[in-house]
Amino acid sequence: MSRSCAVCEHPNISRWEICSRIERTRGRDGGFPSFVSIKRDLQDEYGVNTSVTGLKQHVEDHVEMPAAGACLLRAQLYDESFDSVVEEVSQDVSPIELIEFLPDRPLTEAEVGTIASHPEIDAIHGEPLTTWYSTIPDDFEDDIHAFWIETGYEIISFSLYIGEFSQWDQYTASMNADQEIRWEQMEIRKKEDLVDRGMMYRNDYLHVPEQKPEETETPAFSEEARADTEDWFTDRAVQPSSAVMEREFAGGQPLSMDAVRDLSTEELVQQLRGFGVEISKETFQEEVEGFYSASELADHWWEVYSVTAVGYDEDFIWMAAVVLWERLVPDAVSSEQLDRMMQDGYDLRDEGKTVEACNLWLEVWKHLKERFTEEMTSIRDAEQVFSGLQSLYNWCQDVEMELGNAGRQDDSAFHEKRIEYCREFCELFPETYTLIIQNMRSAVAVSLFDLGRVNEGEAGFEALVSEYPDFVWGYTKWGDKYWQNQHHDEIPLDYGKAEEIYQRALSNDIDEPDVVRKRLKKLETERENRDSEET
């Protein structure tokens, strides 16, 4: 299961919106972005609960935007001139990715040439389309998209909006050997079927004179601004690092957590006080009370103190909170520490150290349980007490799977731990998404079988399929234990028992009957082969 975060999972937050918010917080002069402000805005507008760390990691992992794209965005936000974004985009990207970088203005001849030379683009077209194809029906002349390209037998249409980026659509066109489009009414949809009102038409896409280099103003940091940034790091003995995030559109370099950790506790407190956060070593423990994460504590400081930090100085506030929490309140595990333990667990798993990963994750689970309340009846409810790079919704399922792997690979004691964990989960969060509950209960029954406690495993599967008679995996995992997933000597080889369970599944209205039919076919083949060998 891939790692995710609250920002990734929200359907209405696109990478373009994140980039736009970053550039807006940088301002017209191109200063440092405020991830603290962006975090607050996302929480206020979308109810997204994330940390500054999580937001930055989302940008690092998912928001791929070259400098050209950032400059285009700034040009749109501040009515500046930028030419030419298309020429700076690698031809390694697909046509669909390429059109995402088209400027919100008519294309220049050089840009048209760049697009035309793309190895996957066969032709480019702009309005008025009758200039290109006289065969276009008159009824559609004013309704075709403003810009589109041919790539193979696909047409990618590109719509421009005032104040927005773009929207594209894709459909198949019929072509003859000469690549002349034979327009058919069903293949060309009118714009009201594809886009909202307000589409901005361009009649001169291919007839725009080139801008002279001196007329182009590409946003950039001044040498004075860069010097000020370098002085900040030098004065504080903190060196910028690309390990946290490296984005050309951000300008400058962000702080490194390792560099902040190099500062003494006294230096951290002194610098915080210099930014207006009136705390001391003695009062910090009181400050922590009522908060789960250092990021939340830092947000609180912004609300109650007159914080003067700007730009990447803002990052110092929450980074210092993380480090001071670790040093001054070691018994209270913060969300940042739990998040790091989670990620370390994934790294261990990826290295094949499943047992070590599970031990670390069970430690995380122990701390998380202290935060859960009776009002939290689903794992989604529990997200309110933890925000990290991984959602609890996904991580909890990964824990179940890796506990099973650890039990089979190394130590049967992990089957016991898996049983305990899954039962706790179902008891704590009975209103979690049904499939997760089904998988957790199925995992309990499987582990009972793997421990040789066949009767208890039978009872577990029986209760599961009785409550969820359409749950196909309850039957398949049950039947599998008798012929292809026997992990204990106490489990007899019994083709007949397995077939009986599979047939029982087919007698019910299960959701994926083909899964069971394939099992039956494979079972019969193996049984025949075994009989032949014995004969």
Short mmCIF file of C-alpha atoms in Angstrom, two decimals:
data_model
loop_
_atom_site.label_atom_id
_atom_site.label_comp_id
_atom_site.label_asym_id
_atom_site.label_seq_id
_atom_site.Cartn_x
_atom_site.Cartn_y
_atom_site.Cartn_z
CA MET A 1 0.00 0.00 0.00
CA SER A 2 1.47 3.33 -1.05
CA ARG A 3 2.13 6.11 1.34
CA SER A 4 -0.31 8.99 1.26
CA CYS A 5 -1.32 12.09 3.17
CA ALA A 6 -4.40 14.18 3.83
CA VAL A 7 -3.54 16.64 1.05
CA CYS A 8 -3.00 13.83 -1.49
CA GLU A 9 -6.31 12.21 -0.67
CA HIS A 10 -8.44 15.37 -1.00
CA PRO A 11 -10.14 15.35 -4.42
CA ASN A 12 -10.30 19.13 -4.77
CA ILE A 13 -6.69 20.03 -4.06
CA SER A 14 -4.63 19.89 -7.24
CA ARG A 15 -0.91 20.43 -7.61
CA TRP A 16 -1.69 23.62 -9.49
CA GLU A 17 -3.60 24.97 -6.52
CA ILE A 18 -0.72 24.19 -4.18
CA CYS A 19 1.70 25.91 -6.56
CA SER A 20 -0.61 28.89 -6.85
CA ARG A 21 -0.84 29.23 -3.08
CA ILE A 22 2.94 29.01 -2.78
CA GLU A 23 3.45 31.76 -5.34
CA ARG A 24 0.76 33.95 -3.76
CA THR A 25 2.47 33.78 -0.37
CA ARG A 26 5.76 34.71 -2.04
CA GLY A 27 4.14 37.92 -3.19
CA ARG A 28 4.88 40.09 -6.19
CA ASP A 29 8.49 40.57 -5.11
CA GLY A 30 9.15 36.83 -5.05
CA GLY A 31 9.94 36.33 -1.39
CA PHE A 32 9.80 33.15 0.68
CA PRO A 33 6.58 31.13 0.72
CA SER A 34 4.67 30.72 3.98
CA PHE A 35 3.79 27.07 4.46
CA VAL A 36 2.29 27.98 7.81
CA SER A 37 -0.25 30.20 6.05
CA ILE A 38 -0.91 27.61 3.36
CA LYS A 39 -1.50 24.95 6.00
CA ARG A 40 -4.02 27.17 7.78
CA ASP A 41 -5.83 28.06 4.57
CA LEU A 42 -6.18 24.41 3.53
CA GLN A 43 -7.56 23.56 6.95
CA ASP A 44 -10.03 26.47 6.90
CA GLU A 45 -11.20 25.96 3.31
CA TYR A 46 -11.09 22.17 2.94
CA GLY A 47 -10.91 20.82 6.49
CA VAL A 48 -7.56 19.21 5.69
CA ASN A 49 -5.62 18.37 8.84
CA THR A 50 -1.93 18.29 8.01
CA SER A 51 1.31 19.54 9.48
CA VAL A 52 3.82 21.90 7.92
CA THR A 53 6.13 18.92 7.62
CA GLY A 54 3.43 16.88 5.92
CA LEU A 55 2.62 19.72 3.54
CA LYS A 56 6.25 20.13 2.55
CA GLN A 57 6.62 16.40 2.05
CA HIS A 58 3.52 16.47 -0.18
CA VAL A 59 5.17 19.17 -2.28
CA GLU A 60 8.39 17.15 -2.39
CA ASP A 61 6.65 13.92 -3.43
CA HIS A 62 3.73 15.02 -5.57
CA VAL A 63 4.01 18.61 -6.81
CA GLU A 64 6.33 18.41 -9.80
CA MET A 65 6.60 21.85 -11.28
CA PRO A 66 9.69 23.11 -13.10
CA ALA A 67 10.89 26.67 -12.89
CA ALA A 68 9.18 27.38 -16.20
CA GLY A 69 5.81 26.43 -14.77
CA ALA A 70 6.38 28.60 -11.70
CA CYS A 71 7.33 31.59 -13.83
CA LEU A 72 4.21 31.12 -15.92
CA LEU A 73 2.11 30.98 -12.78
CA ARG A 74 3.66 34.17 -11.45
CA ALA A 75 3.06 35.86 -14.78
CA GLN A 76 -0.61 34.97 -14.54
CA LEU A 77 -0.95 36.05 -10.91
CA TYR A 78 0.81 39.39 -11.29
CA ASP A 79 0.23 40.26 -14.96
CA GLU A 80 3.91 39.87 -15.72
CA SER A 81 5.49 38.85 -19.00
CA PHE A 82 7.06 35.46 -19.47
CA ASP A 83 8.28 33.83 -22.65
CA SER A 84 8.59 31.02 -23.35
CA VAL A 85 7.42 28.30 -21.00
CA VAL A 86 6.89 25.69 -23.70
CA GLU A 87 10.46 25.84 -24.92
CA GLU A 88 11.75 25.09 -21.42
CA VAL A 89 9.69 21.94 -20.93
CA SER A 90 11.48 18.70 -21.75
CA GLN A 91 10.23 16.77 -24.75
CA ASP A 92 10.39 13.66 -22.60
CA VAL A 93 6.96 14.49 -21.18
CA SER A 94 3.78 13.22 -22.80
CA PRO A 95 1.59 15.49 -24.93
CA ILE A 96 -0.95 15.68 -22.12
CA GLU A 97 1.74 16.81 -19.68
CA LEU A 98 3.08 19.23 -22.25
CA ILE A 99 -0.15 21.14 -22.70
CA GLU A 100 -0.37 21.71 -18.97
CA PHE A 101 2.47 24.18 -19.43
CA LEU A 102 0.93 26.15 -22.29
CA PRO A 103 0.80 29.86 -21.43
CA ASP A 104 -2.47 31.70 -20.91
CA ARG A 105 -1.94 33.75 -24.06
CA PRO A 106 -1.49 33.15 -27.78
CA LEU A 107 1.50 30.99 -28.63
CA THR A 108 4.59 32.37 -30.28
CA GLU A 109 6.06 30.88 -33.43
CA ALA A 110 8.94 29.39 -31.44
CA GLU A 111 6.52 27.73 -29.05
CA VAL A 112 4.53 26.31 -31.91
CA GLY A 113 7.76 24.91 -33.31
CA THR A 114 8.61 23.34 -29.96
CA ILE A 115 5.25 21.62 -29.79
CA ALA A 116 5.36 20.51 -33.41
CA SER A 117 8.77 18.90 -32.91
CA HIS A 118 7.52 16.75 -30.02
CA PRO A 119 8.04 13.12 -31.17
CA GLU A 120 4.52 12.08 -30.16
CA ILE A 121 2.64 15.02 -31.66
CA ASP A 122 1.54 14.62 -35.27
CA ALA A 123 -0.11 18.01 -35.82
CA ILE A 124 -1.14 21.18 -34.03
CA HIS A 125 -4.16 23.35 -34.69
CA GLY A 126 -5.56 26.68 -33.57
CA GLU A 127 -8.59 28.81 -34.28
CA PRO A 128 -10.22 29.52 -36.61
CA LEU A 129 -10.27 25.83 -37.47
CA THR A 130 -11.74 26.41 -40.92
CA THR A 131 -8.29 27.70 -41.80
CA TRP A 132 -7.01 24.19 -41.29
CA TYR A 133 -9.84 21.90 -42.34
CA SER A 134 -12.56 23.02 -44.67
CA THR A 135 -14.40 19.78 -43.94
CA ILE A 136 -15.43 20.88 -40.44
CA PRO A 137 -19.23 21.16 -40.34
CA ASP A 138 -20.43 24.76 -40.20
CA ASP A 139 -22.51 23.97 -37.11
CA PHE A 140 -19.32 23.33 -35.15
CA GLU A 141 -17.21 26.19 -36.46
CA ASP A 142 -17.74 28.37 -33.39
CA ASP A 143 -17.88 25.55 -30.87
CA ILE A 144 -14.56 23.77 -31.28
CA HIS A 145 -11.95 24.05 -28.55
CA ALA A 146 -9.52 26.91 -28.86
CA PHE A 147 -6.44 24.75 -29.22
CA TRP A 148 -5.80 21.08 -29.80
CA ILE A 149 -3.15 18.64 -30.92
CA GLU A 150 -3.08 15.26 -32.63
CA THR A 151 -1.06 12.45 -31.11
CA GLY A 152 -1.51 9.17 -32.91
CA TYR A 153 -5.24 8.60 -33.14
CA GLU A 154 -5.98 10.80 -30.15
CA ILE A 155 -7.01 14.43 -30.12
CA ILE A 156 -6.17 16.40 -27.00
CA SER A 157 -8.18 19.57 -26.70
CA PHE A 158 -7.05 22.51 -24.61
CA SER A 159 -9.39 25.10 -23.09
CA LEU A 160 -8.27 28.40 -21.61
CA TYR A 161 -10.00 30.15 -18.74
CA ILE A 162 -9.59 33.63 -17.43
CA GLY A 163 -7.65 33.44 -14.18
CA GLU A 164 -7.26 29.67 -14.29
CA PHE A 165 -4.83 27.23 -15.87
CA SER A 166 -6.53 24.88 -18.26
CA GLN A 167 -8.82 21.98 -18.82
CA TRP A 168 -8.20 19.30 -21.39
CA ASP A 169 -10.28 16.57 -22.86
CA GLN A 170 -9.31 13.59 -24.97
CA TYR A 171 -11.20 11.62 -27.58
CA THR A 172 -10.53 9.47 -30.63
CA ALA A 173 -10.77 10.81 -34.17
CA SER A 174 -11.09 8.80 -37.36
CA MET A 175 -8.30 9.44 -39.84
CA ASN A 176 -7.40 8.18 -43.26
CA ALA A 177 -3.92 7.21 -44.37
CA ASP A 178 -3.05 10.83 -45.10
CA GLN A 179 -3.96 11.84 -41.53
CA GLU A 180 -6.76 14.08 -42.78
CA ILE A 181 -9.49 14.18 -40.20
CA ARG A 182 -12.88 13.04 -41.42
CA TRP A 183 -15.07 14.92 -38.99
CA GLU A 184 -18.12 13.11 -37.75
CA GLN A 185 -20.72 14.73 -35.60
CA MET A 186 -20.42 12.12 -32.82
CA GLU A 187 -16.69 12.67 -32.55
CA ILE A 188 -16.78 16.43 -32.01
CA ARG A 189 -18.62 17.56 -28.94
CA LYS A 190 -19.74 21.13 -28.48
CA LYS A 191 -18.00 23.15 -25.83
CA GLU A 192 -20.98 23.19 -23.45
CA ASP A 193 -20.57 19.41 -23.18
CA LEU A 194 -16.93 19.77 -22.18
CA VAL A 195 -16.30 23.01 -20.36
CA ASP A 196 -18.04 25.70 -18.34
CA ARG A 197 -18.94 29.09 -19.67
CA GLY A 198 -16.23 31.70 -19.77
CA MET A 199 -13.89 29.91 -22.12
CA MET A 200 -11.52 32.46 -23.59
CA TYR A 201 -11.22 32.16 -27.34
CA ARG A 202 -8.03 33.01 -29.18
CA ASN A 203 -8.12 33.68 -32.91
CA ASP A 204 -4.42 34.27 -33.37
CA TYR A 205 -2.61 31.34 -31.77
CA LEU A 206 -0.14 30.93 -34.59
CA HIS A 207 0.32 34.58 -35.50
CA VAL A 208 1.92 36.23 -32.49
CA PRO A 209 5.17 38.12 -33.05
CA GLU A 210 8.12 37.03 -30.97
CA GLN A 211 8.93 39.13 -27.93
CA LYS A 212 12.40 40.58 -27.75
CA PRO A 213 14.52 39.21 -24.90
CA GLU A 214 14.68 42.60 -23.17
CA GLU A 215 10.88 42.74 -23.04
CA THR A 216 10.68 39.53 -21.07
CA GLU A 217 10.62 39.83 -17.29
CA THR A 218 11.22 36.49 -15.64
CA PRO A 219 10.61 36.70 -11.86
CA ALA A 220 13.75 36.07 -9.89
CA PHE A 221 15.40 36.95 -6.59
CA SER A 222 17.63 39.97 -6.62
CA GLU A 223 21.26 39.59 -5.64
CA GLU A 224 20.49 41.68 -2.56
CA ALA A 225 17.71 39.30 -1.52
CA ARG A 226 19.96 36.31 -2.03
CA ALA A 227 22.69 37.92 0.06
CA ASP A 228 20.22 38.63 2.85
CA THR A 229 19.14 35.01 2.79
CA GLU A 230 22.71 33.75 2.97
CA ASP A 231 23.46 36.16 5.85
CA TRP A 232 20.52 34.78 7.82
CA PHE A 233 21.90 31.25 7.66
CA THR A 234 25.47 32.39 8.33
CA ASP A 235 24.53 34.44 11.40
CA ARG A 236 22.71 31.50 12.94
CA ALA A 237 25.22 28.80 12.03
CA VAL A 238 22.42 27.06 10.11
CA GLN A 239 23.18 25.91 6.58
CA PRO A 240 20.39 25.42 4.04
CA SER A 241 19.83 21.89 2.83
CA SER A 242 18.04 20.39 -0.16
CA ALA A 243 17.21 17.32 1.92
CA VAL A 244 13.94 18.84 3.14
CA MET A 245 12.67 20.15 -0.17
CA GLU A 246 14.28 21.38 -3.36
CA ARG A 247 12.03 23.44 -5.60
CA GLU A 248 13.25 26.14 -7.93
CA PHE A 249 9.95 28.02 -7.68
CA ALA A 250 10.39 28.42 -3.89
CA GLY A 251 13.47 30.57 -4.24
CA GLY A 252 16.38 30.29 -1.81
CA GLN A 253 16.90 27.22 0.35
CA PRO A 254 14.74 25.91 3.20
CA LEU A 255 15.99 25.11 6.66
CA SER A 256 17.26 21.66 7.52
CA MET A 257 15.96 19.90 10.61
CA ASP A 258 19.42 18.45 11.19
CA ALA A 259 20.89 21.94 11.17
CA VAL A 260 18.33 23.13 13.71
CA ARG A 261 19.18 20.15 15.90
CA ASP A 262 22.80 21.28 15.86
CA LEU A 263 21.80 24.34 17.89
CA SER A 264 21.88 24.11 21.67
CA THR A 265 18.68 24.28 23.67
CA GLU A 266 19.66 27.73 24.93
CA GLU A 267 20.24 28.94 21.36
CA LEU A 268 16.87 27.60 20.24
CA VAL A 269 15.04 29.33 23.08
CA GLN A 270 16.96 32.56 22.54
CA GLN A 271 16.16 32.59 18.82
CA LEU A 272 12.48 31.87 19.47
CA ARG A 273 12.34 34.76 21.91
CA GLY A 274 14.02 36.90 19.29
CA PHE A 275 11.09 36.11 16.99
CA GLY A 276 8.60 37.05 19.71
CA VAL A 277 7.84 33.59 21.14
CA GLU A 278 8.11 34.32 24.85
CA ILE A 279 9.01 30.92 26.27
CA SER A 280 11.76 29.48 28.44
CA LYS A 281 13.15 26.04 29.16
CA GLU A 282 11.16 26.03 32.37
CA THR A 283 7.81 26.96 30.80
CA PHE A 284 8.09 24.79 27.70
CA GLN A 285 6.70 21.68 29.43
CA GLU A 286 3.60 23.67 30.37
CA GLU A 287 3.33 24.89 26.79
CA VAL A 288 3.21 21.30 25.51
CA GLU A 289 0.18 20.32 27.60
CA GLY A 290 -2.94 20.02 25.50
CA PHE A 291 -1.11 19.45 22.22
CA TYR A 292 -0.25 16.26 20.35
CA SER A 293 2.24 17.74 17.92
CA ALA A 294 4.94 20.38 17.84
CA SER A 295 3.34 21.76 14.69
CA GLU A 296 0.10 22.41 16.60
CA LEU A 297 2.10 24.03 19.38
CA ALA A 298 3.84 26.27 16.85
CA ASP A 299 0.46 27.25 15.39
CA HIS A 300 -0.63 28.15 18.93
CA TRP A 301 2.41 30.38 19.31
CA TRP A 302 1.46 32.23 16.15
CA GLU A 303 -1.95 32.91 17.65
CA VAL A 304 -0.93 34.04 21.15
CA TYR A 305 2.40 35.77 20.50
CA SER A 306 3.34 38.59 18.14
CA VAL A 307 5.62 36.43 16.03
CA THR A 308 7.88 38.45 13.74
CA ALA A 309 9.31 35.58 11.67
CA VAL A 310 8.81 35.81 7.91
CA GLY A 311 9.73 33.59 4.98
CA TYR A 312 11.71 30.53 5.97
CA ASP A 313 12.11 32.05 9.42
CA GLU A 314 8.56 30.75 9.86
CA ASP A 315 9.91 27.22 9.49
CA PHE A 316 12.31 27.80 12.35
CA ILE A 317 9.34 28.24 14.72
CA TRP A 318 7.91 24.75 14.24
CA MET A 319 11.31 23.09 13.77
CA ALA A 320 12.50 24.52 17.08
CA ALA A 321 9.29 23.29 18.71
CA VAL A 322 10.00 19.77 17.43
CA VAL A 323 13.56 19.75 18.77
CA LEU A 324 12.68 21.29 22.13
CA TRP A 325 9.87 18.77 22.55
CA GLU A 326 12.31 15.92 22.01
CA ARG A 327 14.80 17.34 24.50
CA LEU A 328 12.64 18.82 27.24
CA VAL A 329 9.57 16.54 27.24
CA PRO A 330 10.96 13.12 26.22
CA ASP A 331 8.19 11.16 27.97
CA ALA A 332 5.44 12.78 25.88
CA VAL A 333 5.81 11.36 22.38
CA SER A 334 4.80 13.95 19.80
CA SER A 335 3.08 13.30 16.49
CA GLU A 336 6.30 14.24 14.74
CA GLN A 337 8.15 11.51 16.64
CA LEU A 338 5.41 8.98 15.89
CA ASP A 339 5.48 10.02 12.26
CA ARG A 340 9.23 9.46 12.10
CA MET A 341 8.79 6.04 13.72
CA MET A 342 6.16 5.17 11.12
CA GLN A 343 8.44 6.17 8.26
CA ASP A 344 11.37 4.31 9.81
CA GLY A 345 9.10 1.27 9.89
CA TYR A 346 8.41 1.57 6.18
CA ASP A 347 12.14 1.87 5.51
CA LEU A 348 12.81 -1.28 7.55
CA ARG A 349 10.04 -3.11 5.71
CA ASP A 350 11.47 -2.08 2.35
CA GLU A 351 14.86 -3.39 3.47
CA GLY A 352 13.31 -6.77 4.26
CA LYS A 353 13.48 -6.25 8.04
CA THR A 354 9.85 -7.10 8.64
CA VAL A 355 10.19 -8.11 12.30
CA GLU A 356 11.99 -4.87 13.21
CA ALA A 357 9.38 -2.85 11.32
CA CYS A 358 6.53 -4.56 13.16
CA ASN A 359 8.13 -4.04 16.56
CA LEU A 360 8.50 -0.34 15.82
CA TRP A 361 4.94 -0.04 14.52
CA LEU A 362 3.49 -1.80 17.56
CA GLU A 363 5.27 0.79 19.70
CA VAL A 364 3.56 3.51 17.63
CA TRP A 365 0.22 1.73 18.08
CA LYS A 366 0.72 1.70 21.86
CA HIS A 367 1.20 5.47 21.93
CA LEU A 368 -1.68 6.12 19.54
CA LYS A 369 -4.11 4.12 21.68
CA GLU A 370 -3.55 6.58 24.50
CA ARG A 371 -5.07 9.28 22.27
CA PHE A 372 -8.17 7.40 21.15
CA THR A 373 -11.49 8.17 22.83
CA GLU A 374 -14.86 6.43 22.96
CA GLU A 375 -16.27 9.00 20.55
CA MET A 376 -13.88 7.78 17.86
CA THR A 377 -15.76 4.85 16.37
CA SER A 378 -13.94 4.65 13.03
CA ILE A 379 -10.32 4.97 12.00
CA ARG A 380 -11.24 8.12 10.07
CA ASP A 381 -12.38 9.66 13.37
CA ALA A 382 -8.96 8.90 14.84
CA GLU A 383 -7.22 10.97 12.17
CA GLN A 384 -7.99 14.04 14.30
CA VAL A 385 -5.39 13.02 16.90
CA PHE A 386 -2.59 12.29 14.46
CA SER A 387 -1.38 13.99 11.29
CA GLY A 388 1.70 12.77 9.47
CA LEU A 389 3.09 11.69 6.13
CA GLN A 390 0.98 8.54 6.30
CA SER A 391 -2.72 8.42 7.08
CA LEU A 392 -3.84 6.17 9.92
CA TYR A 393 -6.41 4.71 7.52
CA ASN A 394 -3.66 3.23 5.33
CA TRP A 395 -1.04 2.60 7.98
CA CYS A 396 -3.33 0.45 10.15
CA GLN A 397 -3.92 -1.90 7.23
CA ASP A 398 -0.19 -2.08 6.53
CA VAL A 399 0.42 -3.08 10.15
CA GLU A 400 -2.01 -6.00 9.85
CA MET A 401 -0.38 -7.29 6.66
CA GLU A 402 3.20 -6.98 7.90
CA LEU A 403 2.39 -8.70 11.20
CA GLY A 404 1.19 -11.66 9.15
CA ASN A 405 4.36 -11.61 7.06
CA ALA A 406 6.52 -11.45 10.18
CA GLY A 407 4.69 -14.45 11.63
CA ARG A 408 5.22 -16.55 8.53
CA GLN A 409 8.80 -15.47 7.89
CA ASP A 410 10.38 -15.46 11.30
CA ASP A 411 8.49 -15.80 14.54
CA SER A 412 5.11 -17.39 15.22
CA ALA A 413 4.74 -14.99 18.17
CA PHE A 414 3.79 -12.36 15.62
CA HIS A 415 0.66 -14.35 14.80
CA GLU A 416 -0.38 -13.77 18.41
CA LYS A 417 0.47 -10.09 18.08
CA ARG A 418 -1.52 -9.90 14.86
CA ILE A 419 -4.54 -11.46 16.53
CA GLU A 420 -4.32 -9.03 19.44
CA TYR A 421 -3.84 -6.03 17.15
CA CYS A 422 -6.72 -6.87 14.80
CA ARG A 423 -9.11 -7.58 17.65
CA GLU A 424 -8.18 -4.30 19.31
CA PHE A 425 -8.74 -2.46 16.05
CA CYS A 426 -12.20 -3.93 15.52
CA GLU A 427 -13.15 -3.22 19.12
CA LEU A 428 -11.91 0.37 19.02
CA PHE A 429 -13.27 1.26 15.58
CA PRO A 430 -16.34 -0.89 14.81
CA GLU A 431 -17.73 1.68 12.36
CA THR A 432 -14.65 1.66 10.13
CA TYR A 433 -15.16 0.93 6.43
CA THR A 434 -16.63 -2.58 6.23
CA LEU A 435 -13.93 -4.07 4.00
CA ILE A 436 -11.24 -3.14 6.54
CA ILE A 437 -13.21 -4.77 9.36
CA GLN A 438 -13.70 -7.86 7.20
CA ASN A 439 -9.98 -8.05 6.44
CA MET A 440 -9.05 -7.59 10.09
CA ARG A 441 -11.36 -10.39 11.19
CA SER A 442 -10.15 -12.59 8.35
CA ALA A 443 -6.56 -11.95 9.48
CA VAL A 444 -7.45 -13.14 12.99
CA ALA A 445 -8.86 -16.41 11.64
CA VAL A 446 -5.87 -16.96 9.34
CA SER A 447 -3.41 -16.42 12.19
CA LEU A 448 -5.32 -18.85 14.39
CA PHE A 449 -4.91 -21.47 11.66
CA ASP A 450 -1.21 -20.61 11.34
CA LEU A 451 -0.80 -21.21 15.07
CA GLY A 452 -2.40 -24.64 14.69
CA ARG A 453 -5.56 -23.58 16.51
CA VAL A 454 -7.74 -24.96 13.75
CA ASN A 455 -11.01 -25.11 15.68
CA GLU A 456 -10.72 -21.46 16.71
CA GLY A 457 -9.83 -20.51 13.15
CA GLU A 458 -12.86 -22.42 11.86
CA ALA A 459 -15.07 -20.57 14.32
CA GLY A 460 -13.59 -17.25 13.25
CA PHE A 461 -14.25 -17.83 9.55
CA GLU A 462 -17.71 -19.24 10.25
CA ALA A 463 -18.69 -16.12 12.19
CA LEU A 464 -17.24 -13.89 9.48
CA VAL A 465 -19.07 -15.40 6.50
CA SER A 466 -22.26 -15.75 8.52
CA GLU A 467 -22.26 -12.01 9.16
CA TYR A 468 -20.99 -11.14 5.66
CA PRO A 469 -22.23 -13.94 3.34
CA ASP A 470 -21.21 -11.98 0.21
CA PHE A 471 -17.57 -11.45 1.35
CA VAL A 472 -15.72 -13.60 -1.16
CA TRP A 473 -12.33 -13.39 0.55
CA GLY A 474 -13.71 -14.84 3.75
CA TYR A 475 -14.47 -18.07 1.88
CA THR A 476 -11.32 -18.13 -0.23
CA LYS A 477 -8.91 -17.57 2.65
CA TRP A 478 -10.78 -20.18 4.66
CA GLY A 479 -10.69 -22.77 1.91
CA ASP A 480 -7.08 -21.97 1.03
CA LYS A 481 -5.94 -23.06 4.50
CA TYR A 482 -6.79 -26.69 3.65
CA TRP A 483 -4.68 -27.11 0.53
CA GLN A 484 -2.42 -24.23 -0.55
CA ASN A 485 -1.73 -22.09 2.50
CA GLN A 486 -0.96 -24.71 5.11
CA HIS A 487 1.51 -23.11 7.50
CA HIS A 488 1.15 -25.55 10.39
CA ASP A 489 1.35 -29.32 10.79
CA GLU A 490 -2.00 -29.32 12.59
CA ILE A 491 -3.78 -28.29 9.38
CA PRO A 492 -4.63 -31.40 7.34
CA LEU A 493 -4.49 -31.52 3.54
CA ASP A 494 -8.17 -31.73 2.68
CA TYR A 495 -9.22 -30.97 -0.90
CA GLY A 496 -12.77 -31.97 -0.12
CA LYS A 497 -13.06 -29.50 2.75
CA ALA A 498 -11.66 -26.70 0.61
CA GLU A 499 -14.05 -27.51 -2.24
CA GLU A 500 -16.98 -27.57 0.17
CA ILE A 501 -16.12 -24.06 1.40
CA TYR A 502 -15.71 -22.73 -2.15
CA GLN A 503 -19.02 -24.24 -3.26
CA ARG A 504 -20.68 -22.67 -0.25
CA ALA A 505 -19.41 -19.31 -1.46
CA LEU A 506 -20.92 -19.83 -4.91
CA SER A 507 -24.26 -20.72 -3.36
CA ASN A 508 -24.38 -17.19 -1.95
CA ASP A 509 -24.58 -13.94 -3.86
CA ILE A 510 -20.86 -13.16 -3.54
CA ASP A 511 -19.40 -10.08 -5.14
CA GLU A 512 -16.60 -11.75 -7.17
CA PRO A 513 -17.64 -15.31 -8.11
CA ASP A 514 -14.85 -15.65 -10.70
CA VAL A 515 -12.29 -15.58 -7.88
CA VAL A 516 -13.86 -18.72 -6.41
CA ARG A 517 -14.25 -20.45 -9.78
CA LYS A 518 -10.54 -19.97 -10.47
CA ARG A 519 -9.77 -21.48 -7.06
CA LEU A 520 -11.93 -24.50 -7.83
CA LYS A 521 -10.29 -25.01 -11.22
CA LYS A 522 -6.80 -24.78 -9.74
CA LEU A 523 -7.76 -27.08 -6.86
CA GLU A 524 -9.10 -29.73 -9.24
CA THR A 525 -5.94 -29.59 -11.35
CA GLU A 526 -3.70 -30.02 -8.33
CA ARG A 527 -5.83 -32.84 -6.96
CA GLU A 528 -5.66 -34.70 -10.29
CA ASN A 529 -1.89 -34.22 -10.45
CA ARG A 530 -1.48 -35.51 -6.92
CA ASP A 531 -3.64 -38.56 -7.66
CA SER A 532 -1.55 -39.28 -10.77
CA GLU A 533 1.68 -39.07 -8.79
CA GLU A 534 0.36 -41.44 -6.13
CA THR A 535 -0.83 -43.89 -8.79
#
